[in-house]
Tab-separated table of C-alpha atoms in Angstrom:
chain	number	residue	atom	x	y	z
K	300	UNK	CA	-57.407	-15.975	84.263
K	301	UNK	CA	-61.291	-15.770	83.274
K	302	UNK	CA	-62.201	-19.800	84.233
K	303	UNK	CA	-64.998	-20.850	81.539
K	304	UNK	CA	-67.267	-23.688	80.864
K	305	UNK	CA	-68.861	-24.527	77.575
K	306	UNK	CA	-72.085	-26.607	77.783
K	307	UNK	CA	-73.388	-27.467	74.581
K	308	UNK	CA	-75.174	-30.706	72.769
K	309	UNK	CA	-73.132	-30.338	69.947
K	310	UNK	CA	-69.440	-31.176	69.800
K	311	UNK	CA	-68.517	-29.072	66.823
K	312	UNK	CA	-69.837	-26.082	69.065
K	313	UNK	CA	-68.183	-27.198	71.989
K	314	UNK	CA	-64.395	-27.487	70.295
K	315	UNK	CA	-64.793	-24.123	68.419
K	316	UNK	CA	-66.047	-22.413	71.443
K	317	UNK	CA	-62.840	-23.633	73.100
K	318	UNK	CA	-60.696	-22.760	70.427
K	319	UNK	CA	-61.904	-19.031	70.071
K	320	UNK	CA	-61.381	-18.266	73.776
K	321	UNK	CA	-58.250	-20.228	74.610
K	322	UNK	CA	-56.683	-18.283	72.030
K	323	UNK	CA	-57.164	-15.218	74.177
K	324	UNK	CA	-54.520	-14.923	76.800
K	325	UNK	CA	-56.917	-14.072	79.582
K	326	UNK	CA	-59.362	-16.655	79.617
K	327	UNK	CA	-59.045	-20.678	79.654
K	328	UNK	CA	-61.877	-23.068	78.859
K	329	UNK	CA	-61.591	-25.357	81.680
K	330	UNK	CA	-64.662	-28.186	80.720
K	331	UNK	CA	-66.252	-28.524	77.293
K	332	UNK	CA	-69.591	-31.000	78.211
K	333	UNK	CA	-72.909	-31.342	76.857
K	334	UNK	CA	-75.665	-31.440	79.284
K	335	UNK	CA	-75.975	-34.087	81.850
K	336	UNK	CA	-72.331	-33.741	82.685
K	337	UNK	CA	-72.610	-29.508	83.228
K	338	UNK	CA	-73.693	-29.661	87.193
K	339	UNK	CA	-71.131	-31.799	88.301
K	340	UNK	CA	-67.955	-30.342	86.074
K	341	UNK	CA	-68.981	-26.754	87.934
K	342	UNK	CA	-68.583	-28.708	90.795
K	343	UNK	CA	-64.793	-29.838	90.254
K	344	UNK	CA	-63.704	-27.575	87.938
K	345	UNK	CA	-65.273	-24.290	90.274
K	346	UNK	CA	-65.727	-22.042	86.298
K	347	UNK	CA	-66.534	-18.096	86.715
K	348	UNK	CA	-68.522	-18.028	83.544
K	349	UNK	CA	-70.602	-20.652	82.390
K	350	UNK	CA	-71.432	-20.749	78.215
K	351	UNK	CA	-75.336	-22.883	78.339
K	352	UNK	CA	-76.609	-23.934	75.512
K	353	UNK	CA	-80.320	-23.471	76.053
K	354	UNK	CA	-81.886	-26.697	73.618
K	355	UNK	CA	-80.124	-29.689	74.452
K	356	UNK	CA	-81.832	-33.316	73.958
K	357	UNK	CA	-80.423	-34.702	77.015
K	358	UNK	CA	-81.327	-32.407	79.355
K	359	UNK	CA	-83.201	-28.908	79.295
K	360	UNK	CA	-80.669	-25.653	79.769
K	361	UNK	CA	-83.273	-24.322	81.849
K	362	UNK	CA	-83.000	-27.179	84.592
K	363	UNK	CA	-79.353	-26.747	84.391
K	364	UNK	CA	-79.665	-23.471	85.084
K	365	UNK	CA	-81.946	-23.592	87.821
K	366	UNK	CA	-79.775	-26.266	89.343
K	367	UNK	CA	-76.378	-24.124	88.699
K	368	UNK	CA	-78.186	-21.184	90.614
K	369	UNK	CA	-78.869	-23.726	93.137
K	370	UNK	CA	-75.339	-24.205	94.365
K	371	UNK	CA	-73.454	-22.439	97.270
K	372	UNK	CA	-71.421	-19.927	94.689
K	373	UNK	CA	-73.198	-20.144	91.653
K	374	UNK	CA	-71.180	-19.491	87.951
K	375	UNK	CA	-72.018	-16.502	85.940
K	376	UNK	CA	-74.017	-17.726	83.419
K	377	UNK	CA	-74.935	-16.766	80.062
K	378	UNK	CA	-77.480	-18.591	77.714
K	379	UNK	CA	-76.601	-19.781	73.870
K	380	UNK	CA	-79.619	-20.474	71.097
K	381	UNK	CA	-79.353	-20.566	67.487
K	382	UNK	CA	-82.500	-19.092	67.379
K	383	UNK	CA	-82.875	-14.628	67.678
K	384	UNK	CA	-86.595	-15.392	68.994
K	385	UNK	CA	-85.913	-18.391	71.311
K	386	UNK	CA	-89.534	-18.223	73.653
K	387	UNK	CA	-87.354	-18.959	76.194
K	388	UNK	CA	-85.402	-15.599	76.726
K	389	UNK	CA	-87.688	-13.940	79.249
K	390	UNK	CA	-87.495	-17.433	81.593
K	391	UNK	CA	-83.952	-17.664	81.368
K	392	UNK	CA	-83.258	-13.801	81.933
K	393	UNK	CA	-85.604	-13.991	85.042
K	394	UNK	CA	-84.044	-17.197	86.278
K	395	UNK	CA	-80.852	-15.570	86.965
K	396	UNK	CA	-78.988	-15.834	83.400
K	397	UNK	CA	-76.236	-12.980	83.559
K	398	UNK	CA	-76.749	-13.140	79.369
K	399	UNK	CA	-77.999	-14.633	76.118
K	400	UNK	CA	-75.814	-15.137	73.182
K	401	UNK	CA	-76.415	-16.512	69.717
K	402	UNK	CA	-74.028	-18.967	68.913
K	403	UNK	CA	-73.008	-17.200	65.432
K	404	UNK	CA	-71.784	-14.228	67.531
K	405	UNK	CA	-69.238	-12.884	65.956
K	406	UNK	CA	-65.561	-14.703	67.473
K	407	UNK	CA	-64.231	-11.695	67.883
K	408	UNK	CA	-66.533	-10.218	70.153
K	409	UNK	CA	-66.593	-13.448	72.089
K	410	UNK	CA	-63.937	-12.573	74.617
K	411	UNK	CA	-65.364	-9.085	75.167
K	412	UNK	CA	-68.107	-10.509	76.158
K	413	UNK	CA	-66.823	-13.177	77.970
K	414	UNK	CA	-64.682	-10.554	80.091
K	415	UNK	CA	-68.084	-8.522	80.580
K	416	UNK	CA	-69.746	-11.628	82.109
K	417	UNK	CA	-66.790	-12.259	84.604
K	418	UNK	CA	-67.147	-8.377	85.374
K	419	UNK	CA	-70.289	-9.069	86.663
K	420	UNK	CA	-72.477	-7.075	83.511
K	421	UNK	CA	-75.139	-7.902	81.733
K	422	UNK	CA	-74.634	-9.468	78.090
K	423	UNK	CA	-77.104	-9.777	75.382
K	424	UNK	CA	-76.486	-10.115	71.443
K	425	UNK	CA	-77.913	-7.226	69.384
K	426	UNK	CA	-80.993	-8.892	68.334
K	427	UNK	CA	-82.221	-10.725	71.704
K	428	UNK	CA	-81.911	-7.417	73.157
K	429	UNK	CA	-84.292	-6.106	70.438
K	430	UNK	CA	-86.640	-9.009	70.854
K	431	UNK	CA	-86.615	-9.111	74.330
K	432	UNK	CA	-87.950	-4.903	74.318
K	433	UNK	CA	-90.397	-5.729	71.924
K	434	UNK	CA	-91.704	-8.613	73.190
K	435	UNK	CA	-91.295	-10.133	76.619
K	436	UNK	CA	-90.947	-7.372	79.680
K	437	UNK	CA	-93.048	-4.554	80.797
K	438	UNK	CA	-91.865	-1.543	82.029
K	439	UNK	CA	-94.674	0.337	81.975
K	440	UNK	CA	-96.341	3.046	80.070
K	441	UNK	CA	-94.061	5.473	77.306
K	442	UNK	CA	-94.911	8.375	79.689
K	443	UNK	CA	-93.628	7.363	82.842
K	444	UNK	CA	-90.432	5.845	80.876
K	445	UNK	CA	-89.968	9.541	78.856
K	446	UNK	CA	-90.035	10.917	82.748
K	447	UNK	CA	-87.290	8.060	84.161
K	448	UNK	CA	-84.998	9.037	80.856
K	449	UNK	CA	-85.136	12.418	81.708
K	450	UNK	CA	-83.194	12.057	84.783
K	451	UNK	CA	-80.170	11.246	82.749
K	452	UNK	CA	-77.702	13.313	81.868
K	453	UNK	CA	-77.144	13.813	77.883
K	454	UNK	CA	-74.088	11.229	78.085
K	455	UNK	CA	-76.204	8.627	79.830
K	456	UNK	CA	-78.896	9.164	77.499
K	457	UNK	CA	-76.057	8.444	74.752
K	458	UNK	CA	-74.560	5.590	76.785
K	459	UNK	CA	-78.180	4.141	77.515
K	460	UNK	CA	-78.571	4.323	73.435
K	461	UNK	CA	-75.846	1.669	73.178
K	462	UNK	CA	-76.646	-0.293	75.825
K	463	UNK	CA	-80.368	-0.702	74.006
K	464	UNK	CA	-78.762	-1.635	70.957
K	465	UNK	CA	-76.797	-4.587	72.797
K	466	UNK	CA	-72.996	-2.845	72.515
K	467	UNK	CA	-71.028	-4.268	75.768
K	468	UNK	CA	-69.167	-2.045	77.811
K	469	UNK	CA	-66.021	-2.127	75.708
K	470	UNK	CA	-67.816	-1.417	72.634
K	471	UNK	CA	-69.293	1.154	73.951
K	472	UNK	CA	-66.047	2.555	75.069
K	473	UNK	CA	-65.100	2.428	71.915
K	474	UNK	CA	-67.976	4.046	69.968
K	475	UNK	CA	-67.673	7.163	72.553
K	476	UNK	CA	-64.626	7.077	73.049
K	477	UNK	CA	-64.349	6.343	76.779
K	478	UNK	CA	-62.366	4.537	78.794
K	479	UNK	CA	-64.154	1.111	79.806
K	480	UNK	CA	-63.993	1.933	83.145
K	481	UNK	CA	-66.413	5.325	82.944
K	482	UNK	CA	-68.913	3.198	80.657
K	483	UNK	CA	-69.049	1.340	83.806
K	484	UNK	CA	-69.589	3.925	86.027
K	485	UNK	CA	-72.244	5.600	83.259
K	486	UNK	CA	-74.034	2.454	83.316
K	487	UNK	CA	-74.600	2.677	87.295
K	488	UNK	CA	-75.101	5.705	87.101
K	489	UNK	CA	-78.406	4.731	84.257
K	490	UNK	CA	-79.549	1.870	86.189
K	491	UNK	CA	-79.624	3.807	89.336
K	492	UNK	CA	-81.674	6.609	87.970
K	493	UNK	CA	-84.013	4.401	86.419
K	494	UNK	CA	-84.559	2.857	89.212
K	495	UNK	CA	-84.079	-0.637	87.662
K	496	UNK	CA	-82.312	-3.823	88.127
K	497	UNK	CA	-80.246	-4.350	84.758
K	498	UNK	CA	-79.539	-3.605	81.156
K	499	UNK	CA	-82.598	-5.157	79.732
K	500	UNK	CA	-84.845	-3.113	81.983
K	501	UNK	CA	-82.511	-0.366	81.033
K	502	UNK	CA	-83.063	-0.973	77.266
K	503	UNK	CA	-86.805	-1.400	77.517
K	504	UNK	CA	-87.114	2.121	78.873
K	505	UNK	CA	-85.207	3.453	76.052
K	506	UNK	CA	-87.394	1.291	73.739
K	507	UNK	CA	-90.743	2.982	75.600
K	508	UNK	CA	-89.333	6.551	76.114
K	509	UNK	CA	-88.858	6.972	72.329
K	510	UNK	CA	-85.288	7.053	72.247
K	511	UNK	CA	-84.370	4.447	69.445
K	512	UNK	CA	-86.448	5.953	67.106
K	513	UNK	CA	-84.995	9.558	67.120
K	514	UNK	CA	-83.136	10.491	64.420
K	515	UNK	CA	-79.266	11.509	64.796
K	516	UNK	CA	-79.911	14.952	63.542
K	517	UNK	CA	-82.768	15.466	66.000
K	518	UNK	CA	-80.970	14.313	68.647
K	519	UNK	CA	-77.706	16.532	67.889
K	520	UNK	CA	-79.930	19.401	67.299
């Protein structure tokens, strides 16, 4: 079983957070607890994947986070926000936040995602992975991104596609039809020949090398 933890200021987003992943036979929502009670439940209810609201009033999701990273076997932890342009994406991603979700994310993509965070990948909804290329992180200049792309093979390059537009690994699966194993393995495979640390670095290159933006007959012809 997938242990979770919900951490929100809101109750109403607390219970149906709980509701839509208990139902799933693989995953049990150990705590529900707004803020000031998330460092200590980790500590005595030991969750692999921790849901963090990002705004609370009685304490900032960024301090929990920093203090959750902080313990001897940190959660996995992914961010929520209302907001698709929260300022606070970049901070959170480089503060060791395995993920950012909005909290309208569809429920039932919520435990595919939740099973991607316990698997140890990257998670981001469609449009924070969007806002985060176009705003927040370098990765240098479109040429030197076009060359990194290039090493790919034309399924990675397909793969990579998804994985910019903010598809998990089982969607992607899906979409190419794959098993959700070899996504896995195709995503290594990307972020190894890119030379970069995860997804979002991933994406950005994609962003910068031009890829998005081709259209699907010029990219099957």
């Amino acid at each position: 079983m997938i242990r979770v933890m919900v951490v929100d200021d809101e109750a109403l987003i607390r219970t149906g957070f709980q509701r839509i992943l208990d139902a799933a036979d693989d995953i049990t929502v150990v705590a529900a607890v707004p803020g000031g009670q998330a460092v200590e439940a980790v500590k005595e209810q030991r969750p692999d994947v921790v849901l963090l609201d990002i705004r609370m009033p009685d304490v900032d999701g960024l301090t929990v986070l920093a203090a959750l990273r902080r313990l001897p076997e940190p959660p996995i932890v992914a961010m929520l926000t209302t907001f698709d342009m929260d300022e606070y994406v970049a901070t959170a991603l480089r503060s060791g936040a395995a993920g950012f979700l909005l909290k309208d994310t569809d429920p039932e993509e919520l435990p595919f995602l939740v099973r991607d965070l316990a698997g140890g990948d990257k998670v981001l909804s469609s449009k924070v992975t969007r806002m985060v290329v176009d705003t927040y992180l370098d990765a240098g200049s479109q040429e030197l991104a076009a060359r990194s792309v290039a090493r790919l093979t034309d399924r990675e390059r397909d793969v990579l596609v998804l994985v910019a537009e903010g598809l998990s690994n089982t969607d992607i699966a899906t979409r190419v039809h794959l098993s959700t194993g070899t996504v896995k393995d195709h995503v290594s495979a990307i972020l190894t020949k890119l030379e970069v640390a995860s997804r979002v670095q991933a994406a950005l290159l994609a962003e910068r090398a031009g890829l998005l933006r081709q259209p699907r007959d010029q990219e099957q012809g």
